[in-house]
Short mmCIF file of C-alpha atoms (C1' of nucleotides) in Angstrom, two decimals:
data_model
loop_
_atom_site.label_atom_id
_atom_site.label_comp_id
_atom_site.label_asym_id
_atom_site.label_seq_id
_atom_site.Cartn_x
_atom_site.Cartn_y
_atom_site.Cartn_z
CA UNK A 820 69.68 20.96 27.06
CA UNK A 821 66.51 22.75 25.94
CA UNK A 822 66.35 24.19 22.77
CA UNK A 823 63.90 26.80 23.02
CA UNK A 824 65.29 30.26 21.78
CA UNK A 825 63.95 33.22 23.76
CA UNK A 826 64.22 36.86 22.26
CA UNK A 827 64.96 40.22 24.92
CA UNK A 828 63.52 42.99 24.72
CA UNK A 829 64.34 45.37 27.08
CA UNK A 830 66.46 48.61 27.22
CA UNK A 831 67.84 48.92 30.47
CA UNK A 832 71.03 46.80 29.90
CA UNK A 833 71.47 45.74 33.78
CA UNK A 834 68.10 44.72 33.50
CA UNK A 835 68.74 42.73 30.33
CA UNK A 836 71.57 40.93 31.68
CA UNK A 837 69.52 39.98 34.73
CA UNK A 838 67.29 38.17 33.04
CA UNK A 839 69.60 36.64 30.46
CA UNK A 840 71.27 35.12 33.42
CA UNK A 841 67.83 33.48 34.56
CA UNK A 842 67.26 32.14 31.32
CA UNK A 843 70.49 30.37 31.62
CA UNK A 844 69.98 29.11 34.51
CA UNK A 845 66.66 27.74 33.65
CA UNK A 846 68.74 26.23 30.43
CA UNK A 847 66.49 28.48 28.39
CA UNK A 848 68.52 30.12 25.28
CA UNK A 849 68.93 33.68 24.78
CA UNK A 850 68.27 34.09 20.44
CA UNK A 851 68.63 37.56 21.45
CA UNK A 852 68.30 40.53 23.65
CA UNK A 853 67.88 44.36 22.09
CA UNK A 854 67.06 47.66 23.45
CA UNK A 855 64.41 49.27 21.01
CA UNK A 856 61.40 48.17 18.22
CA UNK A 857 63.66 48.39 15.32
CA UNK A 858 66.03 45.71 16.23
CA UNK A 859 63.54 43.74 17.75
CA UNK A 860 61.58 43.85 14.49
CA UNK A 861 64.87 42.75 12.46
CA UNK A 862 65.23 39.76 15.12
CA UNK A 863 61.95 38.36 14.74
CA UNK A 864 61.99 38.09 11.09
CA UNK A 865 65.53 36.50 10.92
CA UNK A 866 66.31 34.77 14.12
CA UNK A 867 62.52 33.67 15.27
CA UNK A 868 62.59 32.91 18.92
CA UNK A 869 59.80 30.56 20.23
CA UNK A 870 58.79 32.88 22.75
CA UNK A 871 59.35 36.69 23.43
CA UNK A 872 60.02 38.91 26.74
CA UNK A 873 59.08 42.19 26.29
CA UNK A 874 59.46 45.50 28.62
CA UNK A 875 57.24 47.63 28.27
CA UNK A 876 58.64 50.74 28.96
CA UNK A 877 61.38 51.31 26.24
CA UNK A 878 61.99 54.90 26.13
CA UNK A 879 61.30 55.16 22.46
CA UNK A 880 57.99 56.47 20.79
CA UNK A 881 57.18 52.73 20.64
CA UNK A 882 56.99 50.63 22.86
CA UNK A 883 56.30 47.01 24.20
CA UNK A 884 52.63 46.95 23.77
CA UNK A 885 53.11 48.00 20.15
CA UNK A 886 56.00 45.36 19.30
CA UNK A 887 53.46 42.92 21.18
CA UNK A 888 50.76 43.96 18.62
CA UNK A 889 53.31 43.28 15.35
CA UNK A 890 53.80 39.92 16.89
CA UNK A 891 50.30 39.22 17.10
CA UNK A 892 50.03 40.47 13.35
CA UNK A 893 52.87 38.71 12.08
CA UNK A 894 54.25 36.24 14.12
CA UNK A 895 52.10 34.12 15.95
CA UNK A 896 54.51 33.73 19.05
CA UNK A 897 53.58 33.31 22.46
CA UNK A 898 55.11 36.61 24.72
CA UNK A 899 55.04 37.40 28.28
CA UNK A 900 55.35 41.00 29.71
CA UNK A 901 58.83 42.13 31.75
CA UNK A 902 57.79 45.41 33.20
CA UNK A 903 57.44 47.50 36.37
CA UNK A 904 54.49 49.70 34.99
CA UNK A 905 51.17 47.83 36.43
CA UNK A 906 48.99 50.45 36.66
CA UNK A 907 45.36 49.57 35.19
CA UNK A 908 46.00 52.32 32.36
CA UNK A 909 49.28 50.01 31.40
CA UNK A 910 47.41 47.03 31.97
CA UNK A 911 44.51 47.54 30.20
CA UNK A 912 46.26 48.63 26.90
CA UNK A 913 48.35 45.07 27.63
CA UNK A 914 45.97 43.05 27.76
CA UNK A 915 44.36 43.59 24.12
CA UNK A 916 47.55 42.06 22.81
CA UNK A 917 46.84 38.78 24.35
CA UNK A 918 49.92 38.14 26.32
CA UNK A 919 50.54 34.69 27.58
CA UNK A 920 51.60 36.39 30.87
CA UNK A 921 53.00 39.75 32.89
CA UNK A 922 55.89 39.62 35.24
CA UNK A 923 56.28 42.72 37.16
CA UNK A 924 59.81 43.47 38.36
CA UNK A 925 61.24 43.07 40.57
CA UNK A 926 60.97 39.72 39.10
CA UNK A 927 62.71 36.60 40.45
CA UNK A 928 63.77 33.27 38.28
CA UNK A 929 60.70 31.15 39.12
CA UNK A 930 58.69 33.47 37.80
CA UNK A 931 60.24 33.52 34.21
CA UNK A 932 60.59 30.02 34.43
CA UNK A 933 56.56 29.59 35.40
CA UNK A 934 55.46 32.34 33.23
CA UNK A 935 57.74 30.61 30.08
CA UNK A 936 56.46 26.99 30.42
CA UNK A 937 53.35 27.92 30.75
CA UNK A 938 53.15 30.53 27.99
CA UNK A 939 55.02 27.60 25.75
CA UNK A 940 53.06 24.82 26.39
CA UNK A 941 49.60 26.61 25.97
CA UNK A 942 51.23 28.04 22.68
CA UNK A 943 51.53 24.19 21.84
CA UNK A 944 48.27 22.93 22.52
CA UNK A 945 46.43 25.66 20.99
CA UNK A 946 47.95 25.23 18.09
CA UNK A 947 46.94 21.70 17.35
CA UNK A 948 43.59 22.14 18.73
CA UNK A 949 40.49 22.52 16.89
CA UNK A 950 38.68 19.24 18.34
CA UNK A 951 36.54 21.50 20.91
CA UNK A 952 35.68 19.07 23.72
CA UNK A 953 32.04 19.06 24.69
CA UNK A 954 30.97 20.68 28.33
CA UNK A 955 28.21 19.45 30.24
CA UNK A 956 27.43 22.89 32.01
CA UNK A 957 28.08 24.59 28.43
CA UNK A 958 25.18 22.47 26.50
CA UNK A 959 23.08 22.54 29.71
CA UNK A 960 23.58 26.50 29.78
CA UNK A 961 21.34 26.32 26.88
CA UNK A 962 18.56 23.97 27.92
CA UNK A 963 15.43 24.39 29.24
CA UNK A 964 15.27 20.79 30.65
CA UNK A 965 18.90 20.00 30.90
CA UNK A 966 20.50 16.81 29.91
CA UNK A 967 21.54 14.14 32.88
CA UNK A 968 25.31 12.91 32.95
CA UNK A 969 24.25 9.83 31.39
CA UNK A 970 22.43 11.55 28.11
CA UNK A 971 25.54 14.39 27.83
CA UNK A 972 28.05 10.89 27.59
CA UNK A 973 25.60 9.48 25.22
CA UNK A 974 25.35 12.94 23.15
CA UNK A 975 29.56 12.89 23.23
CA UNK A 976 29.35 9.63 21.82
CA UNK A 977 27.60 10.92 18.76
CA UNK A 978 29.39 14.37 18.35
CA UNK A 979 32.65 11.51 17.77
CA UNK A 980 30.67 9.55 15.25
CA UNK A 981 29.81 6.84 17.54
CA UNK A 982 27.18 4.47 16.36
CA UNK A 983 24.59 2.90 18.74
CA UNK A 984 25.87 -0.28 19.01
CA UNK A 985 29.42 1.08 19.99
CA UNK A 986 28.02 3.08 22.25
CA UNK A 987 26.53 0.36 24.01
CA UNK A 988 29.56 -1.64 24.36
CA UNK A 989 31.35 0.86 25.52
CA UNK A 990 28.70 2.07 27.90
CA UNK A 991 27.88 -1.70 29.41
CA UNK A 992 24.37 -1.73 28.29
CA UNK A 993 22.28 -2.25 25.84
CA UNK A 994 21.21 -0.76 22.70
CA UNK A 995 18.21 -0.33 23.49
CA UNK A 996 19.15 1.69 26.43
CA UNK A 997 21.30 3.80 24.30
CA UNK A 998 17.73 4.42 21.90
CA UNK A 999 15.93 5.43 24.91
CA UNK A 1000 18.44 8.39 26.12
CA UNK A 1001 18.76 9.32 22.56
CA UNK A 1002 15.18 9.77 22.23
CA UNK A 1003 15.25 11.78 25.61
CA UNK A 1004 18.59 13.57 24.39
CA UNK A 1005 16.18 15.05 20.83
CA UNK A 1006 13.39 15.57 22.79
CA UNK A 1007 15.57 18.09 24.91
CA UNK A 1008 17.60 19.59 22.08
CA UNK A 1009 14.45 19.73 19.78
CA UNK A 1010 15.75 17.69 16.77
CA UNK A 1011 15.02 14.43 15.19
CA UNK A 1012 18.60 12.87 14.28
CA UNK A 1013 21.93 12.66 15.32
CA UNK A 1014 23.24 15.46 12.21
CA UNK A 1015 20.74 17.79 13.71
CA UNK A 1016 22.10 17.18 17.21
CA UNK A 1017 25.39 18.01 16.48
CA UNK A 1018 24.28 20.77 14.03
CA UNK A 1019 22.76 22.39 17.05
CA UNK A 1020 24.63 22.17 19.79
CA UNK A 1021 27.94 23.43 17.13
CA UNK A 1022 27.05 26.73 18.51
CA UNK A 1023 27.41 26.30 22.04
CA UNK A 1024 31.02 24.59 22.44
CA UNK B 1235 31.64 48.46 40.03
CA UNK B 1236 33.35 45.75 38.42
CA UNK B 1237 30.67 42.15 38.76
CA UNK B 1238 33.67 39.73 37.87
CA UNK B 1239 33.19 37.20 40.77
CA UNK B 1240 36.42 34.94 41.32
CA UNK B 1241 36.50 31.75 43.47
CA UNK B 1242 39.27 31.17 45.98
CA UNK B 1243 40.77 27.89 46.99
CA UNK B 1244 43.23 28.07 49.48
CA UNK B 1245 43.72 26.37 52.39
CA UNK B 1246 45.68 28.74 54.30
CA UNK B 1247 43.05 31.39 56.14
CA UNK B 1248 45.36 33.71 56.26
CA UNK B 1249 46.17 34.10 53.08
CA UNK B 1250 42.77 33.65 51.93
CA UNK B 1251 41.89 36.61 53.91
CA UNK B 1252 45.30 38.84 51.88
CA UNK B 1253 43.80 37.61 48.84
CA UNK B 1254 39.90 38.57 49.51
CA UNK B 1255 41.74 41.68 50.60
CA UNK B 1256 43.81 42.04 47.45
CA UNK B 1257 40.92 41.07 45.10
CA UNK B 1258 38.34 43.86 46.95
CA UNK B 1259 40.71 46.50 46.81
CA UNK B 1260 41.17 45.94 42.57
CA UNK B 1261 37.69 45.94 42.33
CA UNK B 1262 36.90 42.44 42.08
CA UNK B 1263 33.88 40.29 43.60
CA UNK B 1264 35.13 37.07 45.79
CA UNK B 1265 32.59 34.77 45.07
CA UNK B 1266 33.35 32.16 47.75
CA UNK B 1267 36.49 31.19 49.78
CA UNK B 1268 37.01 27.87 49.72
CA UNK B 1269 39.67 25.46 52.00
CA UNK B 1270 39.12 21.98 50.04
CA UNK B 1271 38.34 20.27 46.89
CA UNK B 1272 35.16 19.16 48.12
CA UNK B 1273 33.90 22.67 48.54
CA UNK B 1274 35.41 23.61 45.65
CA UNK B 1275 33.53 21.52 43.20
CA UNK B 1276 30.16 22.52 45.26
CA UNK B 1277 30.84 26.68 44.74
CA UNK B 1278 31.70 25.55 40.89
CA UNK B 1279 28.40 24.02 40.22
CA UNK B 1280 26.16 25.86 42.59
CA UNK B 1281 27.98 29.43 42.11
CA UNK B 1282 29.73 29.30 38.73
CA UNK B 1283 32.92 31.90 39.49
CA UNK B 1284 34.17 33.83 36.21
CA UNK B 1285 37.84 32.74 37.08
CA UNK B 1286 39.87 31.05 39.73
CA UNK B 1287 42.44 31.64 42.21
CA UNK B 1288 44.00 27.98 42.91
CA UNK B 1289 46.85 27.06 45.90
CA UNK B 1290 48.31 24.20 44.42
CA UNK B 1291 49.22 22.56 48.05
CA UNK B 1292 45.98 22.36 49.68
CA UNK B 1293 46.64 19.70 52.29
CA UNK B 1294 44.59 17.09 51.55
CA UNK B 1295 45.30 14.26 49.06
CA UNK B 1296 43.86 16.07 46.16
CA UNK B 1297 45.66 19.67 45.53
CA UNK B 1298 44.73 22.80 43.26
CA UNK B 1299 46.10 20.85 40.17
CA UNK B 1300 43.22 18.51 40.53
CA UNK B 1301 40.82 21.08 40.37
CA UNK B 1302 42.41 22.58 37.98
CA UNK B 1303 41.61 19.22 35.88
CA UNK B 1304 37.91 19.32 36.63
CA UNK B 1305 37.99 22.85 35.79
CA UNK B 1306 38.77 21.56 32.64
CA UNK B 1307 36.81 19.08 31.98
CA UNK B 1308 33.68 19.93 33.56
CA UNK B 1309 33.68 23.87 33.59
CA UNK B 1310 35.69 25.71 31.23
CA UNK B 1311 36.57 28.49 33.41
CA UNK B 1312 40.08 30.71 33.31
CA UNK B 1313 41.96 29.90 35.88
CA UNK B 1314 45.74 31.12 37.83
CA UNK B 1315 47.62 29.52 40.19
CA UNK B 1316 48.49 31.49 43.33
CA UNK B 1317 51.69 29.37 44.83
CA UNK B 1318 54.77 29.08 46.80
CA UNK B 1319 55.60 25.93 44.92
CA UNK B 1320 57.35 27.26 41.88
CA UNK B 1321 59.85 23.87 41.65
CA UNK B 1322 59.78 22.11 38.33
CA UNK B 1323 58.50 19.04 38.74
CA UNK B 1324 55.09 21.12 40.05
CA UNK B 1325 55.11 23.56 37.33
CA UNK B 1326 55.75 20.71 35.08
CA UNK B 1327 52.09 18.91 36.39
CA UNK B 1328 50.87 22.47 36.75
CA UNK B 1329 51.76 23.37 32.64
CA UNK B 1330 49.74 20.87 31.51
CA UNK B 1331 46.39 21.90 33.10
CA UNK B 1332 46.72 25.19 31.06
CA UNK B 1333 46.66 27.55 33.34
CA UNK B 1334 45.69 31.47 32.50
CA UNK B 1335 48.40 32.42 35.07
CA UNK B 1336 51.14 31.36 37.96
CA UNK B 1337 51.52 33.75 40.23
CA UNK B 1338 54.27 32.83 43.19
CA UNK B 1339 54.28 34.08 46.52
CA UNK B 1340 54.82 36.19 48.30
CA UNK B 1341 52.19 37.78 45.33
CA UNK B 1342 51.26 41.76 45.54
CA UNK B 1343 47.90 43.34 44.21
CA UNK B 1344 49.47 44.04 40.89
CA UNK B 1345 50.46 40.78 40.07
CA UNK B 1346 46.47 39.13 40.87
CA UNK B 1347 45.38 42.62 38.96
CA UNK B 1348 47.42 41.66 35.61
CA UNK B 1349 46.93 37.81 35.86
CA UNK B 1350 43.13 38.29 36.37
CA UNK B 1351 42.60 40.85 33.93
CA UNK B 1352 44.82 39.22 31.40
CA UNK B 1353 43.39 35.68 31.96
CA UNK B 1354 40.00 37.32 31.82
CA UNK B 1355 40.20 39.13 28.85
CA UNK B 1356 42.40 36.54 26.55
CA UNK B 1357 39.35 34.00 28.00
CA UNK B 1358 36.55 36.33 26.49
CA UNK B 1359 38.24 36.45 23.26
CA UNK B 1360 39.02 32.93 22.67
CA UNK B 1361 35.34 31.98 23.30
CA UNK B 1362 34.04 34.41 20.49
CA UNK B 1363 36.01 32.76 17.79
CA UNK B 1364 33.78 32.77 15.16
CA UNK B 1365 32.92 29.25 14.16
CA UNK B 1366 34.95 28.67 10.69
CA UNK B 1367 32.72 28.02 8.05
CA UNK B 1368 33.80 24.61 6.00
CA UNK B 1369 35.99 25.61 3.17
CA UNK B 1370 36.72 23.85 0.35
CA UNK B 1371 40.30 24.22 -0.21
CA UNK B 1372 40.55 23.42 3.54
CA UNK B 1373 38.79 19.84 3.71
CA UNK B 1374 40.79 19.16 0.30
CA UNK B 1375 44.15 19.66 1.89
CA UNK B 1376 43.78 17.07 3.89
CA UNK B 1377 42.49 14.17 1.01
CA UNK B 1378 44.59 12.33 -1.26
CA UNK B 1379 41.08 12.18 -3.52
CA UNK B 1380 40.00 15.35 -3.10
CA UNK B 1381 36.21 16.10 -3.14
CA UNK B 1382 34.31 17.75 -5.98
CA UNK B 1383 32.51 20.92 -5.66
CA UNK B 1384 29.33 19.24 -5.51
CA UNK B 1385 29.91 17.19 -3.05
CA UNK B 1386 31.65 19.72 -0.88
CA UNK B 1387 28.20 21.15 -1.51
CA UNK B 1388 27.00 17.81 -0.23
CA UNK B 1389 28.45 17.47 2.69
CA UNK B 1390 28.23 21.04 3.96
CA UNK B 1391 24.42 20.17 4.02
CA UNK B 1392 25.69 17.11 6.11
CA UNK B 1393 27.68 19.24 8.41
CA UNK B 1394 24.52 21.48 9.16
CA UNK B 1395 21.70 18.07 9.74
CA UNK B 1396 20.20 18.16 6.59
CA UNK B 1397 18.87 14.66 5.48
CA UNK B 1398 19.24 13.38 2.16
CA UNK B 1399 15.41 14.49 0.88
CA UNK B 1400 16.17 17.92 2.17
CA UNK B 1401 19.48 18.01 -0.07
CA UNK B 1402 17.66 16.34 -2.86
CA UNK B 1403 14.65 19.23 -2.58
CA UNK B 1404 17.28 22.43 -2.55
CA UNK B 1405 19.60 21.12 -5.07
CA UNK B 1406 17.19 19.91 -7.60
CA UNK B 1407 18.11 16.40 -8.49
CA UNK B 1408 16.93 13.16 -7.04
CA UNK B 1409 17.55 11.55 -3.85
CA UNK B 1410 19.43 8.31 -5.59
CA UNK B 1411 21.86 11.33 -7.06
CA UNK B 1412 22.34 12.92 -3.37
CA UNK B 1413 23.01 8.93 -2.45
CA UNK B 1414 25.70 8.40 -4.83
CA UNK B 1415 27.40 11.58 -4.14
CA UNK B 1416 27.58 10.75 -0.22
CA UNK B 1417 28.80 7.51 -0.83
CA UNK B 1418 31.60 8.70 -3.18
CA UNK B 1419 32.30 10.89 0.18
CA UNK B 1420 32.62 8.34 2.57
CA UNK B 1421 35.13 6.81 -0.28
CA UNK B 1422 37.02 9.91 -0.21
CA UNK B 1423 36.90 10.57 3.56
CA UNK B 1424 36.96 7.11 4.64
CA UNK B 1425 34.06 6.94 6.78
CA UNK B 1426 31.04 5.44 6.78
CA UNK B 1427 28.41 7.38 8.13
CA UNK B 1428 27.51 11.18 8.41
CA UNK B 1429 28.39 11.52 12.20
CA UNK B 1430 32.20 9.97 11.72
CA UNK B 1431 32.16 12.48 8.61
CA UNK B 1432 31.54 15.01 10.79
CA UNK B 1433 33.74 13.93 13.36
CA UNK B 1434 36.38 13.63 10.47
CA UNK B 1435 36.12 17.07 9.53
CA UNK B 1436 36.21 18.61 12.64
CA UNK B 1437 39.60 18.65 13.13
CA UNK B 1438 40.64 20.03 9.78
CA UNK B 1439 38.39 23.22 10.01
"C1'" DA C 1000 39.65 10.43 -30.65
"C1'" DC C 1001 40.20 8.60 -26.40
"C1'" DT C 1002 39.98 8.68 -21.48
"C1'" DA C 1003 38.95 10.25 -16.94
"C1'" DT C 1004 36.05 12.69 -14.01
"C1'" DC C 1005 31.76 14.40 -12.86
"C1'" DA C 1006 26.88 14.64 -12.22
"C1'" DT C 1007 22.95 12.38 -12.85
"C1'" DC C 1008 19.62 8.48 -11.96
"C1'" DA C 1009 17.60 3.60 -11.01
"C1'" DC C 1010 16.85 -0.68 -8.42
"C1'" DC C 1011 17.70 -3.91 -4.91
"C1'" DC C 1012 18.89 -5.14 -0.37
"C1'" DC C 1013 20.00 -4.60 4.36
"C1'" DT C 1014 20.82 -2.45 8.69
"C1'" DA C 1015 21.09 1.37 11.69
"C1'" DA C 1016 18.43 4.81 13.36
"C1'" DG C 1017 14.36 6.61 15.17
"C1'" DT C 1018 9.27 6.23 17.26
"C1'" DA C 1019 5.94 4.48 20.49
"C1'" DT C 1020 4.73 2.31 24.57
"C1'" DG C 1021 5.46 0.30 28.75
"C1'" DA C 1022 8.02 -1.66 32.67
"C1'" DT C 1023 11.48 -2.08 36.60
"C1'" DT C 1024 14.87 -0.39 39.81
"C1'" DT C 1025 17.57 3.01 42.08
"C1'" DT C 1026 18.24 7.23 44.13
"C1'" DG C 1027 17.84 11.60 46.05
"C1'" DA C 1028 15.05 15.37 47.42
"C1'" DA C 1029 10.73 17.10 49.61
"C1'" DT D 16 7.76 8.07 53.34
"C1'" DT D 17 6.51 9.45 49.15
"C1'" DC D 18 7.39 11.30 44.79
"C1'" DA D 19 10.09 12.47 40.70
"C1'" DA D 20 13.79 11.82 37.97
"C1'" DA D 21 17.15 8.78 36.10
"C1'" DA D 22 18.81 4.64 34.21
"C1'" DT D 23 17.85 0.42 32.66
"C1'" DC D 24 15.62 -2.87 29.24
"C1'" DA D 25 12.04 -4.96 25.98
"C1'" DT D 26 9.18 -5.47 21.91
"C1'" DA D 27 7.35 -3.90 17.72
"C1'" DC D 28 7.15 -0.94 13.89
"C1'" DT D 29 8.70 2.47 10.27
"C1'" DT D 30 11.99 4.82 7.70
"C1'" DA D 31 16.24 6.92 6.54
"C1'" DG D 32 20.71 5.84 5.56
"C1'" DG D 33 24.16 3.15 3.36
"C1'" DG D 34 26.22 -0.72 0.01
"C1'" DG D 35 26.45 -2.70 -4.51
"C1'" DT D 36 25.96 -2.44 -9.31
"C1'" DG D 37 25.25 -0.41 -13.43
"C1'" DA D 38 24.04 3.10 -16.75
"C1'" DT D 39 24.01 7.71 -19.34
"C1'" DG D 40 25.32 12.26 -20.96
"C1'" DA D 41 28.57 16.21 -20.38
"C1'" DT D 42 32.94 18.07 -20.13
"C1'" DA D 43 37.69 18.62 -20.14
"C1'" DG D 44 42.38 17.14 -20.74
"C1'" DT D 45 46.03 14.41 -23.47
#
DNA sequence: ACTATCATCACCCCTAAGTATGATTTTGAA
DNA sequence: TTCAAAATCATACTTAGGGGTGATGATAGT
């Protein structure tokens, strides 16, 4: 049984029971459904859900985009859009809150259950990332004479702290080999040590 | 005129075509259609897209998710899937490439609008996070001996590719002194050279 | 007053890192 | 086919970085 609490907010109550029953049936749980900003407020400071549905359209002077934009402020959670508005006004104001998705009704149970996962598990990896991995295309973006597959490996190697001789065994070959693409590697980036390297290319990633 | 261009890999001409369709009509440029993996990765490098439109079933032995890897690891690009295969076990291989979007069919103009300009816009946003300067309370969370001001002050100038004479010259005090100080570091960090400091670091900032 | 931490410096030793030069082989594009 | 770039390796040299040890004065806390 999954444990993952979802919070509702939407104020058509057919609507709202509609997709209550597809969270169930995806074995999500409901921590909530409510029908305007104040109660939604009240849930998210004493029931926290792990993720949020939110309609847009709430017939209040508030509305989803603005409860989106307390989230952002004060919550942190992930949130997907419910909502049958999709013009590019609606969509535009939407997507300055970030959402991790927008599911425009009529909406059917694989899409809550796509739009969810995916909105949960990014949640989950960006939260425990700040090791930016390295792109080829990204460093060579910023090179005049760009680095070879070989070099960018060798240049990863030293971004993790890799010393010449581990590079080399880890790279089959020797370390001289791994002297000669490092001298190619600060020729091309314009430095003269391995700090310097990764001081540079810091800005690109 | 809007001069997003957006790559298209699906195998299906038809629905390639509703899509090109879909994607002119909202304003958006179609970079290249493209039926296979192999053609994929050649518009990617040759043609670098601004986002992706991926089938997941493409035919052949390697599908959209596969791509969706490279994308990845090689490119960096947003990306949404466009799908009929909303089952778990695919959404469960599709979750974990990190998709911007899943959009199932059959899919209408709104949803590629809101995907696209969603995945587009949280993209731009997350690239211009400001680099986070080191701080010291932040490195010394993480150390059971934390560091002392002056050596935070040390290894900041480690962190940006200063060498030890530099450090000596703009702090005033001899290059034996900036020695000592960087070894007491690697005590504290439990490295034992500036790269794997770095690399240490990295993941705490 | 005693102790711990900090910042400072010295000297020795050793190795990893970086520079210079040159050579061979493979591969892919013109 | 020819040419250029890439990847491989070698040898020799220089230097910056790092380890070990020890010492001194300043400061702050118990």
């Amino acid at each position: 049984m999954n444990e993952i609490k979802i919070l509702i907010v939407e104020d058509d109550p057919l609507i709202a029971a509609d997709i209550e029953q597809c969270l169930n049936n995806i074995d999500f749980q409901v921590s909530s459904v409510v029908y305007n900003t104040e109660d939604a407020v009240h849930q998210l400071e004493k029931n926290t859900p792990d993720a949020v549905l939110l309609d847009i359209n709430l017939g209040e002077i508030t509305d989803g985009i603005d409860i989106a934009d307390l989230i952002n402020k004060k919550f942190q959670l992930p949130f997907l859009y419910i909502t049958s508005h999709a013009d590019r006004q609606t969509i535009e104001r939407a997507k300055k809150t970030q959402p991790a998705g927008y599911i425009i009704k009529p909406f059917d149970e694989r899409d809550i259950l796509a739009g969810l996962e995916i909105a949960l598990y990014n949640y989950s990896q960006r939260k425990n990332i700040t090791q930016p991995v390295l792109s080829y295309t990204q460093i060579n973006k910023h090179l005049s004479r760009t680095l070879s597959e070989r070099e960018f490996e060798i240049l990863q190697a030293i971004y993790d702290g890799k010393t010449n001789q581990q590079m080399a065994e880890s790279l089959f070959v020797s370390v001289n080999t791994v002297k000669t693409h490092i001298t190619n590697i600060y020729l091309k980036l314009d430095v003269a040590s391995r700090t310097s390297a990764i001081a540079r290319i810091r800005g690109w990633i």
